[in-house]
Coordinates of N, CA, C and O and ligand atoms in Angstrom, one line a residue:
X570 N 27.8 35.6 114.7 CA 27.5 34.8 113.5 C 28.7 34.0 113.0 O 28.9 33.9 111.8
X571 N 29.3 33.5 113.6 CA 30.8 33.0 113.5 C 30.1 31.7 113.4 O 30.5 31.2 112.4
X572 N 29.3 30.9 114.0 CA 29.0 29.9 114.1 C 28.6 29.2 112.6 O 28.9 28.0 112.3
X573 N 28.1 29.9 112.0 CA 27.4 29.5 110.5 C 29.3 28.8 109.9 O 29.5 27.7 109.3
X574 N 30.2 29.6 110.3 CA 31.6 29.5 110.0 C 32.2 28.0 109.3 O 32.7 27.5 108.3
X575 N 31.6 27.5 110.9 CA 32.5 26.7 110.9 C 31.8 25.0 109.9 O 30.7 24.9 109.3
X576 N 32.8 23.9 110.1 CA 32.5 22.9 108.7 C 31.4 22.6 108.9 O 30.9 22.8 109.9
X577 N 30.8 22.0 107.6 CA 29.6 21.8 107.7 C 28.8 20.7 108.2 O 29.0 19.6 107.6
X578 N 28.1 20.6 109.1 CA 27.8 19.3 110.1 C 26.7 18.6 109.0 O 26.0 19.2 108.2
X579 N 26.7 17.2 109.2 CA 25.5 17.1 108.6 C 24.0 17.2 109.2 O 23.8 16.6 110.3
X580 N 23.3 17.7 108.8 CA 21.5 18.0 109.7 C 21.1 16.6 110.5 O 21.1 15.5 110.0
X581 N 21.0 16.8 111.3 CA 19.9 15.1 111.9 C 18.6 15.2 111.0 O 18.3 16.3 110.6
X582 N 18.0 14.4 110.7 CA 16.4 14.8 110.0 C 15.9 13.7 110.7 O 16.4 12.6 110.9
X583 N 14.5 14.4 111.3 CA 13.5 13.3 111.9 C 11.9 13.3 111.3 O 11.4 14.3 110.8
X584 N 11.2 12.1 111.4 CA 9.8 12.3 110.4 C 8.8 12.7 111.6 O 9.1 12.2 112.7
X585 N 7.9 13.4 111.4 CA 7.0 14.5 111.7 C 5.8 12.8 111.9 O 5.2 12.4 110.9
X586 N 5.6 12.3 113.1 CA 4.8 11.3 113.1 C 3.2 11.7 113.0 O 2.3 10.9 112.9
X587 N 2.8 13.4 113.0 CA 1.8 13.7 112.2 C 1.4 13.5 110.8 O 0.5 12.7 110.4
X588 N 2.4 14.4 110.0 CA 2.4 14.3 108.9 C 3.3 13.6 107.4 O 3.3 13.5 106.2
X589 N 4.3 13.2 108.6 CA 5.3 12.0 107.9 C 6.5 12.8 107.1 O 7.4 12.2 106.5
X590 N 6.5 14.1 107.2 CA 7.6 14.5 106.0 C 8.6 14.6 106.9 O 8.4 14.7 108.1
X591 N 9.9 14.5 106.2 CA 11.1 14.7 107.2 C 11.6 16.0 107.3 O 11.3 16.8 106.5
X592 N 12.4 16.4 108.5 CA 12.5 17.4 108.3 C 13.9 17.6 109.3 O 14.3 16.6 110.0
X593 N 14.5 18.8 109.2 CA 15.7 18.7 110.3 C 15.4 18.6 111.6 O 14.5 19.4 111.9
X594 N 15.8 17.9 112.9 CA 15.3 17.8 114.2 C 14.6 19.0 115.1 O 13.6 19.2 115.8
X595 N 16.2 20.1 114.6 CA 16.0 21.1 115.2 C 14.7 22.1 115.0 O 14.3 23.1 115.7
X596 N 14.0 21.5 113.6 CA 12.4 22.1 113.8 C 11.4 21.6 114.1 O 10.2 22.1 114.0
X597 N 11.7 20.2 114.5 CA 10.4 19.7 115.4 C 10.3 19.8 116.3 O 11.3 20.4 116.8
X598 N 9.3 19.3 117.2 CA 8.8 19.6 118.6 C 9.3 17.9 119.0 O 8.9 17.0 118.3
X599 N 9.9 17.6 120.0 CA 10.2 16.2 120.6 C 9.0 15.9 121.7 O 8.4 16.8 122.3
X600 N 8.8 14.8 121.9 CA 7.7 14.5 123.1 C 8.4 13.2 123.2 O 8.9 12.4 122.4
X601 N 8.5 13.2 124.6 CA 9.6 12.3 124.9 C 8.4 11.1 126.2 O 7.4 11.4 126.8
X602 N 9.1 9.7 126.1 CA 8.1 9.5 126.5 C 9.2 9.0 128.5 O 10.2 8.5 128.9
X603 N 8.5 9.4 128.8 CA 9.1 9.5 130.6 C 9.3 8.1 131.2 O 8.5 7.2 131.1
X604 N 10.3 8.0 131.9 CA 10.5 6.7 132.7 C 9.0 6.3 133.5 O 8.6 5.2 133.6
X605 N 8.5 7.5 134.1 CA 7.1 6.7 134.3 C 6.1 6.6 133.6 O 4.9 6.8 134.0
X606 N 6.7 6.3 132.4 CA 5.2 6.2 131.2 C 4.4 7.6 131.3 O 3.2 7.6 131.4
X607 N 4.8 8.5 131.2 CA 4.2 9.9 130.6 C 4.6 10.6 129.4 O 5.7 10.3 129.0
X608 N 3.9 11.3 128.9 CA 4.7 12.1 128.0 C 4.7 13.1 128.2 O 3.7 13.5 128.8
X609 N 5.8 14.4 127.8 CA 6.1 15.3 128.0 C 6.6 16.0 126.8 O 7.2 15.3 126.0
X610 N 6.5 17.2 126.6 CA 7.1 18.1 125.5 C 8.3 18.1 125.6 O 8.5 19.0 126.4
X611 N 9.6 17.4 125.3 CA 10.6 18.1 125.4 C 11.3 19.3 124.7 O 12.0 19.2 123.7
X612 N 10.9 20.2 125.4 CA 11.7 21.3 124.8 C 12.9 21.7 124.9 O 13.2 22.9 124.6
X613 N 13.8 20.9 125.1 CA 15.4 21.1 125.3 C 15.9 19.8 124.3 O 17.0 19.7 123.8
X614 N 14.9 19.1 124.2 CA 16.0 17.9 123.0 C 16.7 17.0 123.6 O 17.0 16.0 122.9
X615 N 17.2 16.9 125.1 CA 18.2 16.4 125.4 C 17.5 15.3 126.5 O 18.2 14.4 127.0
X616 N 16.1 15.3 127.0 CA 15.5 14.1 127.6 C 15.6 13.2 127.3 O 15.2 12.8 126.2
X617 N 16.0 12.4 128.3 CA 16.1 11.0 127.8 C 14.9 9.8 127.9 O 14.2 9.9 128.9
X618 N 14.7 8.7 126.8 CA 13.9 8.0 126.7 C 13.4 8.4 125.3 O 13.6 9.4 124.5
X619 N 12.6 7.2 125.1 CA 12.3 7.1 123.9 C 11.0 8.9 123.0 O 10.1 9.5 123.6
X620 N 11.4 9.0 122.1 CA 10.8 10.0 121.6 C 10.6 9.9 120.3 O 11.2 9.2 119.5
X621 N 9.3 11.0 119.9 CA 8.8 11.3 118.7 C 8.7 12.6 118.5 O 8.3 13.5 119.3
X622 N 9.1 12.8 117.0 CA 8.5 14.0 116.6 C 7.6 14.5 116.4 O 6.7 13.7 116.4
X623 N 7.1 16.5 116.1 CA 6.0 16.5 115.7 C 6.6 18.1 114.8 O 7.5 18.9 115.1
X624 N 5.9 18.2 113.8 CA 6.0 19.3 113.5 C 5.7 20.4 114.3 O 4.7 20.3 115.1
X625 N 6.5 21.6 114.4 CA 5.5 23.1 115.1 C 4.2 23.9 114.6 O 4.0 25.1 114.5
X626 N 3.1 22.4 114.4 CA 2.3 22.9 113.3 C 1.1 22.3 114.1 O 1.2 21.1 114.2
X627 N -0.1 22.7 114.6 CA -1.2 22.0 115.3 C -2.2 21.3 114.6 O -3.0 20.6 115.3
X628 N -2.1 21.3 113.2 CA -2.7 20.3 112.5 C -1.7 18.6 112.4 O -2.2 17.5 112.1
X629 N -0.2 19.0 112.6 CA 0.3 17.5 112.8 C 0.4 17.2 114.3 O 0.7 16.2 114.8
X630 N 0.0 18.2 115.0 CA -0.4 16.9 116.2 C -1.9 16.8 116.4 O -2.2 15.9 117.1
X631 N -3.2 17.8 115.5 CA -3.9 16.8 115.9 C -4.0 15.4 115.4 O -4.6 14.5 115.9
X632 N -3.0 15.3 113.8 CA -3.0 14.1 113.2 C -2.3 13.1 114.0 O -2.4 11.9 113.7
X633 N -1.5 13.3 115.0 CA -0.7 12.3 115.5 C -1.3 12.3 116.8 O -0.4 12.5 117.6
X634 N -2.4 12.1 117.4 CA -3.1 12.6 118.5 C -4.3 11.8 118.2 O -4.8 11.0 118.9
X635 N -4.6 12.2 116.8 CA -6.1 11.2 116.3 C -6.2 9.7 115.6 O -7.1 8.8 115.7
X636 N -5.0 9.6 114.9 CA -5.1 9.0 114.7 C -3.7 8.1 115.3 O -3.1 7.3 114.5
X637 N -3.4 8.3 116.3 CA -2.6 7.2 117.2 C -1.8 7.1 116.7 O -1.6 5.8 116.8
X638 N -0.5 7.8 115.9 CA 0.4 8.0 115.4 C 1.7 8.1 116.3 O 2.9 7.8 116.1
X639 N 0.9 8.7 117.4 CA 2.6 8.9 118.3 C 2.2 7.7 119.5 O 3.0 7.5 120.4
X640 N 1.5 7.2 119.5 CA 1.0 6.1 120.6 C 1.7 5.1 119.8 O 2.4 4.3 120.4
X641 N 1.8 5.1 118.8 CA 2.5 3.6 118.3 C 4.1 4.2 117.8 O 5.0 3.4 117.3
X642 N 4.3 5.2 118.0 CA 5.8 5.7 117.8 C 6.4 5.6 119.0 O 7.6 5.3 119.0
X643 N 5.5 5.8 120.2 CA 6.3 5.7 121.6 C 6.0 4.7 122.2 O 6.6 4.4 123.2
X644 N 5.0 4.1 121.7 CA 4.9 2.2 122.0 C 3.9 2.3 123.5 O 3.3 1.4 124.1
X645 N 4.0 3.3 123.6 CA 2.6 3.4 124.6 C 1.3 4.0 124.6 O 0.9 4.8 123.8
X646 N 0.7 3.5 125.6 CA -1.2 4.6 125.3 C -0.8 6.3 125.9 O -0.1 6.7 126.8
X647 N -1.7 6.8 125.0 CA -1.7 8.6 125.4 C -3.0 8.2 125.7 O -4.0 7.8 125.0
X648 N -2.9 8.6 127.4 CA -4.5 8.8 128.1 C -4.9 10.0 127.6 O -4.2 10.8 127.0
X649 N -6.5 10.1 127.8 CA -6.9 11.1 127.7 C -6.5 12.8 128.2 O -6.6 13.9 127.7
X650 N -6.0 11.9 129.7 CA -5.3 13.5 130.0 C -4.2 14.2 129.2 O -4.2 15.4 129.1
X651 N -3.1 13.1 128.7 CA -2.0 13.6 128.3 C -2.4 14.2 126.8 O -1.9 15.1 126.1
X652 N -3.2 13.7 126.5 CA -3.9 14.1 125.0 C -4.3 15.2 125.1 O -3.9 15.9 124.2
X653 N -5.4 15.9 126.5 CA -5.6 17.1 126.2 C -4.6 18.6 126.7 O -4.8 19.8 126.5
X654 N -3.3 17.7 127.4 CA -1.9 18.6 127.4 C -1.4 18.6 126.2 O -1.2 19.8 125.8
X655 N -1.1 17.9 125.7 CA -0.7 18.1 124.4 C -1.3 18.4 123.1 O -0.7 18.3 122.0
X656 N -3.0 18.8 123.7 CA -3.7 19.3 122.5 C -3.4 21.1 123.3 O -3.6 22.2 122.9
X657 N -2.9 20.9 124.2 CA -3.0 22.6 124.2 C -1.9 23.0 124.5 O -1.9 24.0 125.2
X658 N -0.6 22.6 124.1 CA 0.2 23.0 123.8 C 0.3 23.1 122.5 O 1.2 23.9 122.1
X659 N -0.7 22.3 121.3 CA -0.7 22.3 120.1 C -1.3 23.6 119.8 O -1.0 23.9 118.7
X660 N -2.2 24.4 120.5 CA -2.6 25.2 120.7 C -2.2 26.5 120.1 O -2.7 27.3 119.4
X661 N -1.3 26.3 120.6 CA -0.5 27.8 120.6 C 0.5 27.8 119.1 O 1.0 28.6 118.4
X662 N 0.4 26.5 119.1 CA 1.6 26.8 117.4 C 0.3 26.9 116.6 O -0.9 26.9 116.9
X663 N 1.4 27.1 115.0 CA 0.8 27.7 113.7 C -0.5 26.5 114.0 O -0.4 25.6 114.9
X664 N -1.7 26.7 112.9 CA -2.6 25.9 112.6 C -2.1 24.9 111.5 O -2.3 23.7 111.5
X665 N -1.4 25.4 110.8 CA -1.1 24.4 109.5 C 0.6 25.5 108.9 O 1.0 26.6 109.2
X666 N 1.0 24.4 108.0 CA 2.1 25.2 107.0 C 1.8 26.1 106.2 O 1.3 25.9 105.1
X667 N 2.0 27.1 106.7 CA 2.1 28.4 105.4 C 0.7 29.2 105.8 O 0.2 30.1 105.0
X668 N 0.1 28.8 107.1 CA -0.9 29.6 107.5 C -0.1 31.0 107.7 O -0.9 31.9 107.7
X669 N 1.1 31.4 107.9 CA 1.5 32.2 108.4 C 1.2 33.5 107.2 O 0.6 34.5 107.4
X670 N 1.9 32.7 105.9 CA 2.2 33.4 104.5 C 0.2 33.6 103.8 O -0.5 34.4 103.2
X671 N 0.1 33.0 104.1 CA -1.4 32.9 103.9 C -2.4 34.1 104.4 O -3.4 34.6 103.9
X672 N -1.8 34.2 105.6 CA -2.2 35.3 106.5 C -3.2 34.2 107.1 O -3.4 33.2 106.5
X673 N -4.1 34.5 108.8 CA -4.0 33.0 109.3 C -5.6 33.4 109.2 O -6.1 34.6 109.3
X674 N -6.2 32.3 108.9 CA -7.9 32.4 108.8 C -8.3 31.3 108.2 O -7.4 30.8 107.6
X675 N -9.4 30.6 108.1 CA -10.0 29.7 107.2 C -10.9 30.0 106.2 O -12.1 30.2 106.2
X676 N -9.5 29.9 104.7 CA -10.4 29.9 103.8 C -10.9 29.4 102.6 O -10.9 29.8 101.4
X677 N -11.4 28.0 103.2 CA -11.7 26.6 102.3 C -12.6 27.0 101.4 O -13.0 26.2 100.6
Ligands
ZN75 ZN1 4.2 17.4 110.5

């Protein structure tokens, strides 16, 4: 825990092209968009090429997924295929914010 130590860096903050709020980088999900026009999750942060955020939240990528939010952040079309890779990677994260605290279920 030495690392908390040392001076204080300032945060990068990037906007959540789902849901637009900003947030520190290191809690969004990057999708980076690939030298041959693909997109990919980057899970390391450090791929190069142009990229967008997303929250770790599966309601901001279906928002950024439906309504063409990250297609115009990475300046390219998300085919259908890449759409349904990255609907099922959305998959597996939370449903929404605070579903966790909430305890997780739908109860509209
Ligand atoms: Zn979001």
């Amino acid at each position: 825990m030495t690392r908390s130590a040392r001076k204080r860096k300032r945060i990068p903050q990037r906007t959540c092209v789902g849901c637009r709020s900003v947030r520190p980088k290191r809690e969004l999900v990057r999708i980076v968009r690939t030298p041959e026009g693909c997109l990919a999750v980057d899970d390391t942060g450090k791929r190069s090429g142009r990229g967008a955020y997303i929250c770790p939240i599966s309601d901001c990528w279906e928002k950024a997924l439906s309504k063409g939010h990250l297609s115009r952040a990475l300046r390219t079309s998300v085919t259908a295929e890449t759409r349904s890779q990255l609907r099922e990677y959305a998959a597996d994260l939370r449903p929404e914010a605070g579903a966790l605290e909430k305890g997780v279920g739908e109860d509209e």
